Amino acid sequence: MDKVREILLFFAAAMAVFALICALYQAMNDRVSSAALLSTIFLVCVLVVYLPKLEILEAWGVKAHLVRTLNEADEILAKLRRLAVINAKSTYETVGIGQRWDGQSAVENQARLDEINAQLIDFGVAEAERRELAKNYVRLMGFDLYMHYVQTLDRYFNSKASALRMQGDREKNEAMKAEGASYDEVKANWKPNYNLFSQLATYSLEEELTLATPTKQLSENDRKAVEVLKNQIVRLFKDSETKAGLTKETASYLDTYKGLGGQDKRIIELFSFNPSEVR
């Protein structure tokens, strides 16, 4: 079929050349009508020969246009991806700082960050890059968990010592006053790391909590309660590191136990003691 097509095209080309020569001859002999007819035949033959090639050229033009359009789309997508990464980084920083200072809900903030993460996935941002973007935020939340641990125990030790001393004084109970003094000894030997914020990139929360866990002068019940609190916080942080964002449980914990009211709530749950009732 292709060979027949080539023969026909060759014949049409030959006819075009012959028609052009004849048209020129007729024109030179003032035979205008014959020259016009032969010129028409020439044009038709030329179109027959070159029209398929023009179609191919047109197809190439469309192809080149499509390739250029796709390249431009890739460039736009790459710019949008970079913009999404910049926006994610800024949002993580803003949420991390804002949550600590203006009392924003950790649950609501994490929902926003989950949407940001989903957007990054849609733009094809690699998991390693997404985890790196969330790393500082998660470690900042780990610092907040550490401070919650330290402040909760500090409040408990101080309130418990005060309550025992006051009750011992009222009842003239020396044993009770001595027990209150033991909590003062716990505080004296206790060395929380209040410079942990400057070590965000390198700290190990589990190690820091262990160092901030009193090992002497505590009763068996207090020791068990402190261990429960420490283990829970370690688990919440590890789960959040695995997710590269706060889990629902971790975010809910931060919301539930924030501030003095939250500390008192956790102390009541762990030690069956209410610091706010100390008078």
PDB file of C-alpha atoms in Angstrom:
ATOM      1  CA  MET A   1       0.000   0.000   0.000  1.00  0.00           C
ATOM      2  CA  ASP A   2       2.825   2.367   0.851  1.00  0.00           C
ATOM      3  CA  LYS A   3       4.528   1.528  -2.454  1.00  0.00           C
ATOM      4  CA  VAL A   4       1.385   2.349  -4.447  1.00  0.00           C
ATOM      5  CA  ARG A   5       1.139   5.602  -2.535  1.00  0.00           C
ATOM      6  CA  GLU A   6       4.749   6.441  -3.396  1.00  0.00           C
ATOM      7  CA  ILE A   7       4.118   5.705  -7.095  1.00  0.00           C
ATOM      8  CA  LEU A   8       1.065   7.963  -7.126  1.00  0.00           C
ATOM      9  CA  LEU A   9       2.981  10.735  -5.398  1.00  0.00           C
ATOM     10  CA  PHE A  10       5.840  10.380  -7.895  1.00  0.00           C
ATOM     11  CA  PHE A  11       3.358  10.501 -10.777  1.00  0.00           C
ATOM     12  CA  ALA A  12       1.711  13.599  -9.289  1.00  0.00           C
ATOM     13  CA  ALA A  13       5.127  15.256  -8.896  1.00  0.00           C
ATOM     14  CA  ALA A  14       5.993  14.469 -12.512  1.00  0.00           C
ATOM     15  CA  MET A  15       2.646  15.842 -13.650  1.00  0.00           C
ATOM     16  CA  ALA A  16       3.273  19.007 -11.634  1.00  0.00           C
ATOM     17  CA  VAL A  17       6.640  19.558 -13.347  1.00  0.00           C
ATOM     18  CA  PHE A  18       5.131  18.843 -16.786  1.00  0.00           C
ATOM     19  CA  ALA A  19       2.153  21.152 -16.095  1.00  0.00           C
ATOM     20  CA  LEU A  20       4.483  23.949 -14.975  1.00  0.00           C
ATOM     21  CA  ILE A  21       6.606  23.692 -18.144  1.00  0.00           C
ATOM     22  CA  CYS A  22       3.528  23.619 -20.350  1.00  0.00           C
ATOM     23  CA  ALA A  23       1.978  26.565 -18.469  1.00  0.00           C
ATOM     24  CA  LEU A  24       5.116  28.635 -19.014  1.00  0.00           C
ATOM     25  CA  TYR A  25       5.162  27.701 -22.711  1.00  0.00           C
ATOM     26  CA  GLN A  26       1.498  28.589 -23.180  1.00  0.00           C
ATOM     27  CA  ALA A  27       1.961  31.849 -21.311  1.00  0.00           C
ATOM     28  CA  MET A  28       4.860  32.840 -23.552  1.00  0.00           C
ATOM     29  CA  ASN A  29       2.604  32.197 -26.579  1.00  0.00           C
ATOM     30  CA  ASP A  30      -0.183  34.358 -25.116  1.00  0.00           C
ATOM     31  CA  ARG A  31      -2.467  31.409 -24.531  1.00  0.00           C
ATOM     32  CA  VAL A  32      -3.710  32.693 -21.212  1.00  0.00           C
ATOM     33  CA  SER A  33      -6.614  30.301 -20.709  1.00  0.00           C
ATOM     34  CA  SER A  34      -4.456  27.244 -21.384  1.00  0.00           C
ATOM     35  CA  ALA A  35      -1.708  28.610 -19.145  1.00  0.00           C
ATOM     36  CA  ALA A  36      -4.220  29.176 -16.310  1.00  0.00           C
ATOM     37  CA  LEU A  37      -5.601  25.643 -16.643  1.00  0.00           C
ATOM     38  CA  LEU A  38      -2.118  24.154 -16.615  1.00  0.00           C
ATOM     39  CA  SER A  39      -1.201  26.318 -13.593  1.00  0.00           C
ATOM     40  CA  THR A  40      -4.256  24.988 -11.789  1.00  0.00           C
ATOM     41  CA  ILE A  41      -3.172  21.439 -12.587  1.00  0.00           C
ATOM     42  CA  PHE A  42       0.294  22.305 -11.299  1.00  0.00           C
ATOM     43  CA  LEU A  43      -1.091  23.610  -7.998  1.00  0.00           C
ATOM     44  CA  VAL A  44      -3.313  20.563  -7.536  1.00  0.00           C
ATOM     45  CA  CYS A  45      -0.384  18.221  -8.141  1.00  0.00           C
ATOM     46  CA  VAL A  46       1.784  20.185  -5.729  1.00  0.00           C
ATOM     47  CA  LEU A  47      -0.904  19.925  -3.042  1.00  0.00           C
ATOM     48  CA  VAL A  48      -1.260  16.215  -3.670  1.00  0.00           C
ATOM     49  CA  VAL A  49       2.482  15.764  -3.248  1.00  0.00           C
ATOM     50  CA  TYR A  50       3.111  18.079  -0.291  1.00  0.00           C
ATOM     51  CA  LEU A  51      -0.161  18.082   1.674  1.00  0.00           C
ATOM     52  CA  PRO A  52       0.695  14.837   3.561  1.00  0.00           C
ATOM     53  CA  LYS A  53       4.055  16.354   4.438  1.00  0.00           C
ATOM     54  CA  LEU A  54       2.334  19.503   5.638  1.00  0.00           C
ATOM     55  CA  GLU A  55       0.142  17.350   7.874  1.00  0.00           C
ATOM     56  CA  ILE A  56       3.238  15.712   9.293  1.00  0.00           C
ATOM     57  CA  LEU A  57       4.821  19.079   9.905  1.00  0.00           C
ATOM     58  CA  GLU A  58       1.645  20.261  11.555  1.00  0.00           C
ATOM     59  CA  ALA A  59       1.634  17.151  13.747  1.00  0.00           C
ATOM     60  CA  TRP A  60       5.229  17.861  14.675  1.00  0.00           C
ATOM     61  CA  GLY A  61       4.237  21.398  15.552  1.00  0.00           C
ATOM     62  CA  VAL A  62       1.460  20.140  17.835  1.00  0.00           C
ATOM     63  CA  LYS A  63       3.827  17.639  19.387  1.00  0.00           C
ATOM     64  CA  ALA A  64       6.424  20.318  20.022  1.00  0.00           C
ATOM     65  CA  HIS A  65       3.749  22.522  21.563  1.00  0.00           C
ATOM     66  CA  LEU A  66       2.565  19.713  23.823  1.00  0.00           C
ATOM     67  CA  VAL A  67       6.083  18.935  24.970  1.00  0.00           C
ATOM     68  CA  ARG A  68       6.662  22.598  25.738  1.00  0.00           C
ATOM     69  CA  THR A  69       3.362  22.758  27.648  1.00  0.00           C
ATOM     70  CA  LEU A  70       4.218  19.674  29.706  1.00  0.00           C
ATOM     71  CA  ASN A  71       7.638  21.087  30.548  1.00  0.00           C
ATOM     72  CA  GLU A  72       6.019  24.322  31.689  1.00  0.00           C
ATOM     73  CA  ALA A  73       3.542  22.321  33.798  1.00  0.00           C
ATOM     74  CA  ASP A  74       6.426  20.441  35.418  1.00  0.00           C
ATOM     75  CA  GLU A  75       8.137  23.737  36.222  1.00  0.00           C
ATOM     76  CA  ILE A  76       4.937  25.122  37.749  1.00  0.00           C
ATOM     77  CA  LEU A  77       4.452  21.934  39.792  1.00  0.00           C
ATOM     78  CA  ALA A  78       8.046  22.113  41.034  1.00  0.00           C
ATOM     79  CA  LYS A  79       7.499  25.734  42.121  1.00  0.00           C
ATOM     80  CA  LEU A  80       4.263  24.794  43.884  1.00  0.00           C
ATOM     81  CA  ARG A  81       6.053  21.922  45.612  1.00  0.00           C
ATOM     82  CA  ARG A  82       8.783  24.275  46.872  1.00  0.00           C
ATOM     83  CA  LEU A  83       6.111  26.723  48.032  1.00  0.00           C
ATOM     84  CA  ALA A  84       4.278  23.917  49.870  1.00  0.00           C
ATOM     85  CA  VAL A  85       7.511  22.901  51.630  1.00  0.00           C
ATOM     86  CA  ILE A  86       8.222  26.509  52.669  1.00  0.00           C
ATOM     87  CA  ASN A  87       4.645  26.888  53.905  1.00  0.00           C
ATOM     88  CA  ALA A  88       4.877  23.620  55.851  1.00  0.00           C
ATOM     89  CA  LYS A  89       8.127  24.665  57.522  1.00  0.00           C
ATOM     90  CA  SER A  90       6.663  28.016  58.517  1.00  0.00           C
ATOM     91  CA  THR A  91       3.461  26.411  59.812  1.00  0.00           C
ATOM     92  CA  TYR A  92       5.340  23.871  61.948  1.00  0.00           C
ATOM     93  CA  GLU A  93       7.378  26.666  63.520  1.00  0.00           C
ATOM     94  CA  THR A  94       4.356  28.914  64.072  1.00  0.00           C
ATOM     95  CA  VAL A  95       2.240  26.142  65.575  1.00  0.00           C
ATOM     96  CA  GLY A  96       5.071  24.904  67.788  1.00  0.00           C
ATOM     97  CA  ILE A  97       5.686  28.336  69.278  1.00  0.00           C
ATOM     98  CA  GLY A  98       2.055  29.468  69.349  1.00  0.00           C
ATOM     99  CA  GLN A  99       0.802  26.353  71.102  1.00  0.00           C
ATOM    100  CA  ARG A 100       3.190  26.936  73.979  1.00  0.00           C
ATOM    101  CA  TRP A 101       2.415  30.617  74.496  1.00  0.00           C
ATOM    102  CA  ASP A 102      -1.193  31.318  73.573  1.00  0.00           C
ATOM    103  CA  GLY A 103      -2.901  28.181  74.831  1.00  0.00           C
ATOM    104  CA  GLN A 104      -3.963  26.845  71.442  1.00  0.00           C
ATOM    105  CA  SER A 105      -5.369  23.335  71.321  1.00  0.00           C
ATOM    106  CA  ALA A 106      -2.786  20.681  70.484  1.00  0.00           C
ATOM    107  CA  VAL A 107      -5.523  18.517  68.933  1.00  0.00           C
ATOM    108  CA  GLU A 108      -6.673  21.320  66.609  1.00  0.00           C
ATOM    109  CA  ASN A 109      -3.114  22.298  65.730  1.00  0.00           C
ATOM    110  CA  GLN A 110      -2.178  18.736  64.867  1.00  0.00           C
ATOM    111  CA  ALA A 111      -5.264  18.478  62.641  1.00  0.00           C
ATOM    112  CA  ARG A 112      -3.922  21.492  60.715  1.00  0.00           C
ATOM    113  CA  LEU A 113      -0.496  19.904  60.464  1.00  0.00           C
ATOM    114  CA  ASP A 114      -2.016  16.637  59.235  1.00  0.00           C
ATOM    115  CA  GLU A 115      -3.643  18.618  56.416  1.00  0.00           C
ATOM    116  CA  ILE A 116      -0.283  20.201  55.601  1.00  0.00           C
ATOM    117  CA  ASN A 117       1.311  16.754  55.520  1.00  0.00           C
ATOM    118  CA  ALA A 118      -1.433  15.451  53.205  1.00  0.00           C
ATOM    119  CA  GLN A 119      -0.781  18.414  50.895  1.00  0.00           C
ATOM    120  CA  LEU A 120       2.923  17.571  50.812  1.00  0.00           C
ATOM    121  CA  ILE A 121       2.069  13.971  49.889  1.00  0.00           C
ATOM    122  CA  ASP A 122      -0.136  15.232  47.040  1.00  0.00           C
ATOM    123  CA  PHE A 123       2.795  17.284  45.736  1.00  0.00           C
ATOM    124  CA  GLY A 124       5.029  14.223  45.832  1.00  0.00           C
ATOM    125  CA  VAL A 125       7.324  15.410  48.631  1.00  0.00           C
ATOM    126  CA  ALA A 126       9.375  12.433  49.815  1.00  0.00           C
ATOM    127  CA  GLU A 127       8.652  10.942  53.237  1.00  0.00           C
ATOM    128  CA  ALA A 128      12.182  11.641  54.462  1.00  0.00           C
ATOM    129  CA  GLU A 129      11.778  15.343  53.663  1.00  0.00           C
ATOM    130  CA  ARG A 130       8.342  15.469  55.311  1.00  0.00           C
ATOM    131  CA  ARG A 131       9.704  13.832  58.453  1.00  0.00           C
ATOM    132  CA  GLU A 132      12.584  16.291  58.547  1.00  0.00           C
ATOM    133  CA  LEU A 133      10.141  19.213  58.349  1.00  0.00           C
ATOM    134  CA  ALA A 134       8.210  17.850  61.356  1.00  0.00           C
ATOM    135  CA  LYS A 135      11.269  16.863  63.398  1.00  0.00           C
ATOM    136  CA  ASN A 136      11.834  20.121  65.301  1.00  0.00           C
ATOM    137  CA  TYR A 137       8.122  20.460  66.043  1.00  0.00           C
ATOM    138  CA  VAL A 138       7.932  16.947  67.517  1.00  0.00           C
ATOM    139  CA  ARG A 139      11.049  17.520  69.611  1.00  0.00           C
ATOM    140  CA  LEU A 140       9.615  20.814  70.837  1.00  0.00           C
ATOM    141  CA  MET A 141       6.516  18.913  71.950  1.00  0.00           C
ATOM    142  CA  GLY A 142       8.860  16.449  73.667  1.00  0.00           C
ATOM    143  CA  PHE A 143      10.333  19.363  75.592  1.00  0.00           C
ATOM    144  CA  ASP A 144       6.800  20.393  76.626  1.00  0.00           C
ATOM    145  CA  LEU A 145       6.133  16.849  77.844  1.00  0.00           C
ATOM    146  CA  TYR A 146       9.367  16.966  79.830  1.00  0.00           C
ATOM    147  CA  MET A 147       8.402  20.266  81.448  1.00  0.00           C
ATOM    148  CA  HIS A 148       4.958  18.880  82.248  1.00  0.00           C
ATOM    149  CA  TYR A 149       6.644  15.933  83.990  1.00  0.00           C
ATOM    150  CA  VAL A 150       9.029  18.132  85.962  1.00  0.00           C
ATOM    151  CA  GLN A 151       6.456  20.756  86.916  1.00  0.00           C
ATOM    152  CA  THR A 152       3.890  18.146  87.927  1.00  0.00           C
ATOM    153  CA  LEU A 153       6.339  16.424  90.263  1.00  0.00           C
ATOM    154  CA  ASP A 154       7.624  19.724  91.583  1.00  0.00           C
ATOM    155  CA  ARG A 155       4.087  20.811  92.434  1.00  0.00           C
ATOM    156  CA  TYR A 156       3.342  17.499  94.077  1.00  0.00           C
ATOM    157  CA  PHE A 157       6.506  17.476  96.219  1.00  0.00           C
ATOM    158  CA  ASN A 158       6.028  21.074  97.378  1.00  0.00           C
ATOM    159  CA  SER A 159       2.318  20.683  98.093  1.00  0.00           C
ATOM    160  CA  LYS A 160       2.745  17.345  99.824  1.00  0.00           C
ATOM    161  CA  ALA A 161       5.533  18.674 102.060  1.00  0.00           C
ATOM    162  CA  SER A 162       3.440  21.719 102.984  1.00  0.00           C
ATOM    163  CA  ALA A 163       0.345  19.644 103.699  1.00  0.00           C
ATOM    164  CA  LEU A 164       2.240  17.214 105.957  1.00  0.00           C
ATOM    165  CA  ARG A 165       4.006  19.986 107.842  1.00  0.00           C
ATOM    166  CA  MET A 166       0.785  21.925 108.443  1.00  0.00           C
ATOM    167  CA  GLN A 167      -1.126  18.864 109.519  1.00  0.00           C
ATOM    168  CA  GLY A 168       1.785  17.740 111.707  1.00  0.00           C
ATOM    169  CA  ASP A 169       1.871  21.151 113.385  1.00  0.00           C
ATOM    170  CA  ARG A 170      -1.882  21.134 113.978  1.00  0.00           C
ATOM    171  CA  GLU A 171      -1.856  17.608 115.387  1.00  0.00           C
ATOM    172  CA  LYS A 172       1.542  17.874 117.094  1.00  0.00           C
ATOM    173  CA  ASN A 173       2.532  14.839 115.063  1.00  0.00           C
ATOM    174  CA  GLU A 174       6.313  14.654 114.748  1.00  0.00           C
ATOM    175  CA  ALA A 175       6.209  11.643 112.423  1.00  0.00           C
ATOM    176  CA  MET A 176       4.036  13.540 110.013  1.00  0.00           C
ATOM    177  CA  LYS A 177       6.340  16.557 110.127  1.00  0.00           C
ATOM    178  CA  ALA A 178       9.298  14.248 109.494  1.00  0.00           C
ATOM    179  CA  GLU A 179       7.519  12.784 106.474  1.00  0.00           C
ATOM    180  CA  GLY A 180       7.001  16.323 105.191  1.00  0.00           C
ATOM    181  CA  ALA A 181      10.703  17.010 105.644  1.00  0.00           C
ATOM    182  CA  SER A 182      11.482  13.919 103.546  1.00  0.00           C
ATOM    183  CA  TYR A 183       9.792  15.568 100.563  1.00  0.00           C
ATOM    184  CA  ASP A 184      12.024  18.588 101.119  1.00  0.00           C
ATOM    185  CA  GLU A 185      14.996  16.226 100.890  1.00  0.00           C
ATOM    186  CA  VAL A 186      13.619  14.830  97.648  1.00  0.00           C
ATOM    187  CA  LYS A 187      13.528  18.364  96.246  1.00  0.00           C
ATOM    188  CA  ALA A 188      17.037  19.109  97.522  1.00  0.00           C
ATOM    189  CA  ASN A 189      18.492  16.045  95.741  1.00  0.00           C
ATOM    190  CA  TRP A 190      16.420  16.464  92.617  1.00  0.00           C
ATOM    191  CA  LYS A 191      18.130  17.947  89.532  1.00  0.00           C
ATOM    192  CA  PRO A 192      15.784  18.557  86.588  1.00  0.00           C
ATOM    193  CA  ASN A 193      17.399  19.870  83.397  1.00  0.00           C
ATOM    194  CA  TYR A 194      15.996  23.358  82.981  1.00  0.00           C
ATOM    195  CA  ASN A 195      18.325  23.995  80.034  1.00  0.00           C
ATOM    196  CA  LEU A 196      16.781  21.267  77.890  1.00  0.00           C
ATOM    197  CA  PHE A 197      15.312  23.794  75.429  1.00  0.00           C
ATOM    198  CA  SER A 198      18.826  24.661  74.249  1.00  0.00           C
ATOM    199  CA  GLN A 199      19.385  20.958  73.489  1.00  0.00           C
ATOM    200  CA  LEU A 200      16.334  20.359  71.281  1.00  0.00           C
ATOM    201  CA  ALA A 201      18.320  18.824  68.446  1.00  0.00           C
ATOM    202  CA  THR A 202      20.278  16.363  70.591  1.00  0.00           C
ATOM    203  CA  TYR A 203      18.386  15.442  73.772  1.00  0.00           C
ATOM    204  CA  SER A 204      17.102  11.948  74.528  1.00  0.00           C
ATOM    205  CA  LEU A 205      13.773  12.376  76.297  1.00  0.00           C
ATOM    206  CA  GLU A 206      13.933   8.961  77.933  1.00  0.00           C
ATOM    207  CA  GLU A 207      17.396   9.659  79.351  1.00  0.00           C
ATOM    208  CA  GLU A 208      16.411  13.131  80.538  1.00  0.00           C
ATOM    209  CA  LEU A 209      13.301  11.792  82.265  1.00  0.00           C
ATOM    210  CA  THR A 210      15.362   9.113  83.968  1.00  0.00           C
ATOM    211  CA  LEU A 211      17.791  11.756  85.228  1.00  0.00           C
ATOM    212  CA  ALA A 212      14.844  13.846  86.415  1.00  0.00           C
ATOM    213  CA  THR A 213      13.254  10.957  88.319  1.00  0.00           C
ATOM    214  CA  PRO A 214      13.918  10.956  92.098  1.00  0.00           C
ATOM    215  CA  THR A 215      15.254   7.662  93.361  1.00  0.00           C
ATOM    216  CA  LYS A 216      15.609   8.349  97.096  1.00  0.00           C
ATOM    217  CA  GLN A 217      13.270   9.266  99.965  1.00  0.00           C
ATOM    218  CA  LEU A 218      10.151   8.352  97.936  1.00  0.00           C
ATOM    219  CA  SER A 219       7.624   5.921  99.346  1.00  0.00           C
ATOM    220  CA  GLU A 220       6.827   2.794  97.367  1.00  0.00           C
ATOM    221  CA  ASN A 221       3.479   4.198  96.247  1.00  0.00           C
ATOM    222  CA  ASP A 222       5.036   7.477  95.118  1.00  0.00           C
ATOM    223  CA  ARG A 223       7.803   5.642  93.276  1.00  0.00           C
ATOM    224  CA  LYS A 224       5.283   3.536  91.357  1.00  0.00           C
ATOM    225  CA  ALA A 225       3.195   6.586  90.484  1.00  0.00           C
ATOM    226  CA  VAL A 226       6.247   8.501  89.229  1.00  0.00           C
ATOM    227  CA  GLU A 227       7.268   5.497  87.120  1.00  0.00           C
ATOM    228  CA  VAL A 228       3.795   5.327  85.575  1.00  0.00           C
ATOM    229  CA  LEU A 229       3.982   9.006  84.623  1.00  0.00           C
ATOM    230  CA  LYS A 230       7.491   8.681  83.184  1.00  0.00           C
ATOM    231  CA  ASN A 231       6.676   5.584  81.133  1.00  0.00           C
ATOM    232  CA  GLN A 232       3.527   7.172  79.745  1.00  0.00           C
ATOM    233  CA  ILE A 233       5.350  10.287  78.598  1.00  0.00           C
ATOM    234  CA  VAL A 234       8.151   8.235  77.005  1.00  0.00           C
ATOM    235  CA  ARG A 235       5.578   6.177  75.102  1.00  0.00           C
ATOM    236  CA  LEU A 236       3.618   9.226  73.933  1.00  0.00           C
ATOM    237  CA  PHE A 237       6.776  10.850  72.622  1.00  0.00           C
ATOM    238  CA  LYS A 238       8.030   7.719  70.846  1.00  0.00           C
ATOM    239  CA  ASP A 239       4.644   7.238  69.170  1.00  0.00           C
ATOM    240  CA  SER A 240       4.745  10.851  68.001  1.00  0.00           C
ATOM    241  CA  GLU A 241       8.273  10.426  66.640  1.00  0.00           C
ATOM    242  CA  THR A 242       7.109   7.382  64.704  1.00  0.00           C
ATOM    243  CA  LYS A 243       4.223   9.342  63.218  1.00  0.00           C
ATOM    244  CA  ALA A 244       6.354  12.478  62.618  1.00  0.00           C
ATOM    245  CA  GLY A 245       3.612  14.456  64.339  1.00  0.00           C
ATOM    246  CA  LEU A 246       1.577  14.288  67.512  1.00  0.00           C
ATOM    247  CA  THR A 247      -0.648  11.254  67.793  1.00  0.00           C
ATOM    248  CA  LYS A 248      -4.237  11.885  68.837  1.00  0.00           C
ATOM    249  CA  GLU A 249      -3.410  10.505  72.285  1.00  0.00           C
ATOM    250  CA  THR A 250      -0.375  12.763  72.721  1.00  0.00           C
ATOM    251  CA  ALA A 251      -2.215  15.876  71.534  1.00  0.00           C
ATOM    252  CA  SER A 252      -5.165  15.065  73.809  1.00  0.00           C
ATOM    253  CA  TYR A 253      -2.776  14.536  76.744  1.00  0.00           C
ATOM    254  CA  LEU A 254      -1.169  17.944  76.231  1.00  0.00           C
ATOM    255  CA  ASP A 255      -4.592  19.598  76.099  1.00  0.00           C
ATOM    256  CA  THR A 256      -5.954  17.735  79.114  1.00  0.00           C
ATOM    257  CA  TYR A 257      -3.040  18.288  81.476  1.00  0.00           C
ATOM    258  CA  LYS A 258      -1.753  21.742  80.558  1.00  0.00           C
ATOM    259  CA  GLY A 259      -1.385  24.468  83.170  1.00  0.00           C
ATOM    260  CA  LEU A 260      -1.779  24.215  86.942  1.00  0.00           C
ATOM    261  CA  GLY A 261      -5.252  22.762  86.588  1.00  0.00           C
ATOM    262  CA  GLY A 262      -3.894  19.999  84.393  1.00  0.00           C
ATOM    263  CA  GLN A 263      -1.034  19.315  86.780  1.00  0.00           C
ATOM    264  CA  ASP A 264      -3.447  19.021  89.695  1.00  0.00           C
ATOM    265  CA  LYS A 265      -5.648  16.665  87.700  1.00  0.00           C
ATOM    266  CA  ARG A 266      -2.701  14.387  86.937  1.00  0.00           C
ATOM    267  CA  ILE A 267      -1.482  14.520  90.557  1.00  0.00           C
ATOM    268  CA  ILE A 268      -4.913  13.465  91.802  1.00  0.00           C
ATOM    269  CA  GLU A 269      -4.946  10.564  89.333  1.00  0.00           C
ATOM    270  CA  LEU A 270      -1.453   9.401  90.229  1.00  0.00           C
ATOM    271  CA  PHE A 271      -1.085  10.185  93.939  1.00  0.00           C
ATOM    272  CA  SER A 272      -4.690  10.593  95.149  1.00  0.00           C
ATOM    273  CA  PHE A 273      -3.721  14.004  96.464  1.00  0.00           C
ATOM    274  CA  ASN A 274      -5.083  17.446  95.516  1.00  0.00           C
ATOM    275  CA  PRO A 275      -2.530  20.277  95.810  1.00  0.00           C
ATOM    276  CA  SER A 276      -5.301  22.888  95.560  1.00  0.00           C
ATOM    277  CA  GLU A 277      -6.791  21.676  98.839  1.00  0.00           C
ATOM    278  CA  VAL A 278      -3.669  22.407 100.856  1.00  0.00           C
ATOM    279  CA  ARG A 279      -4.541  25.071 103.450  1.00  0.00           C
TER     280      ARG A 279
END
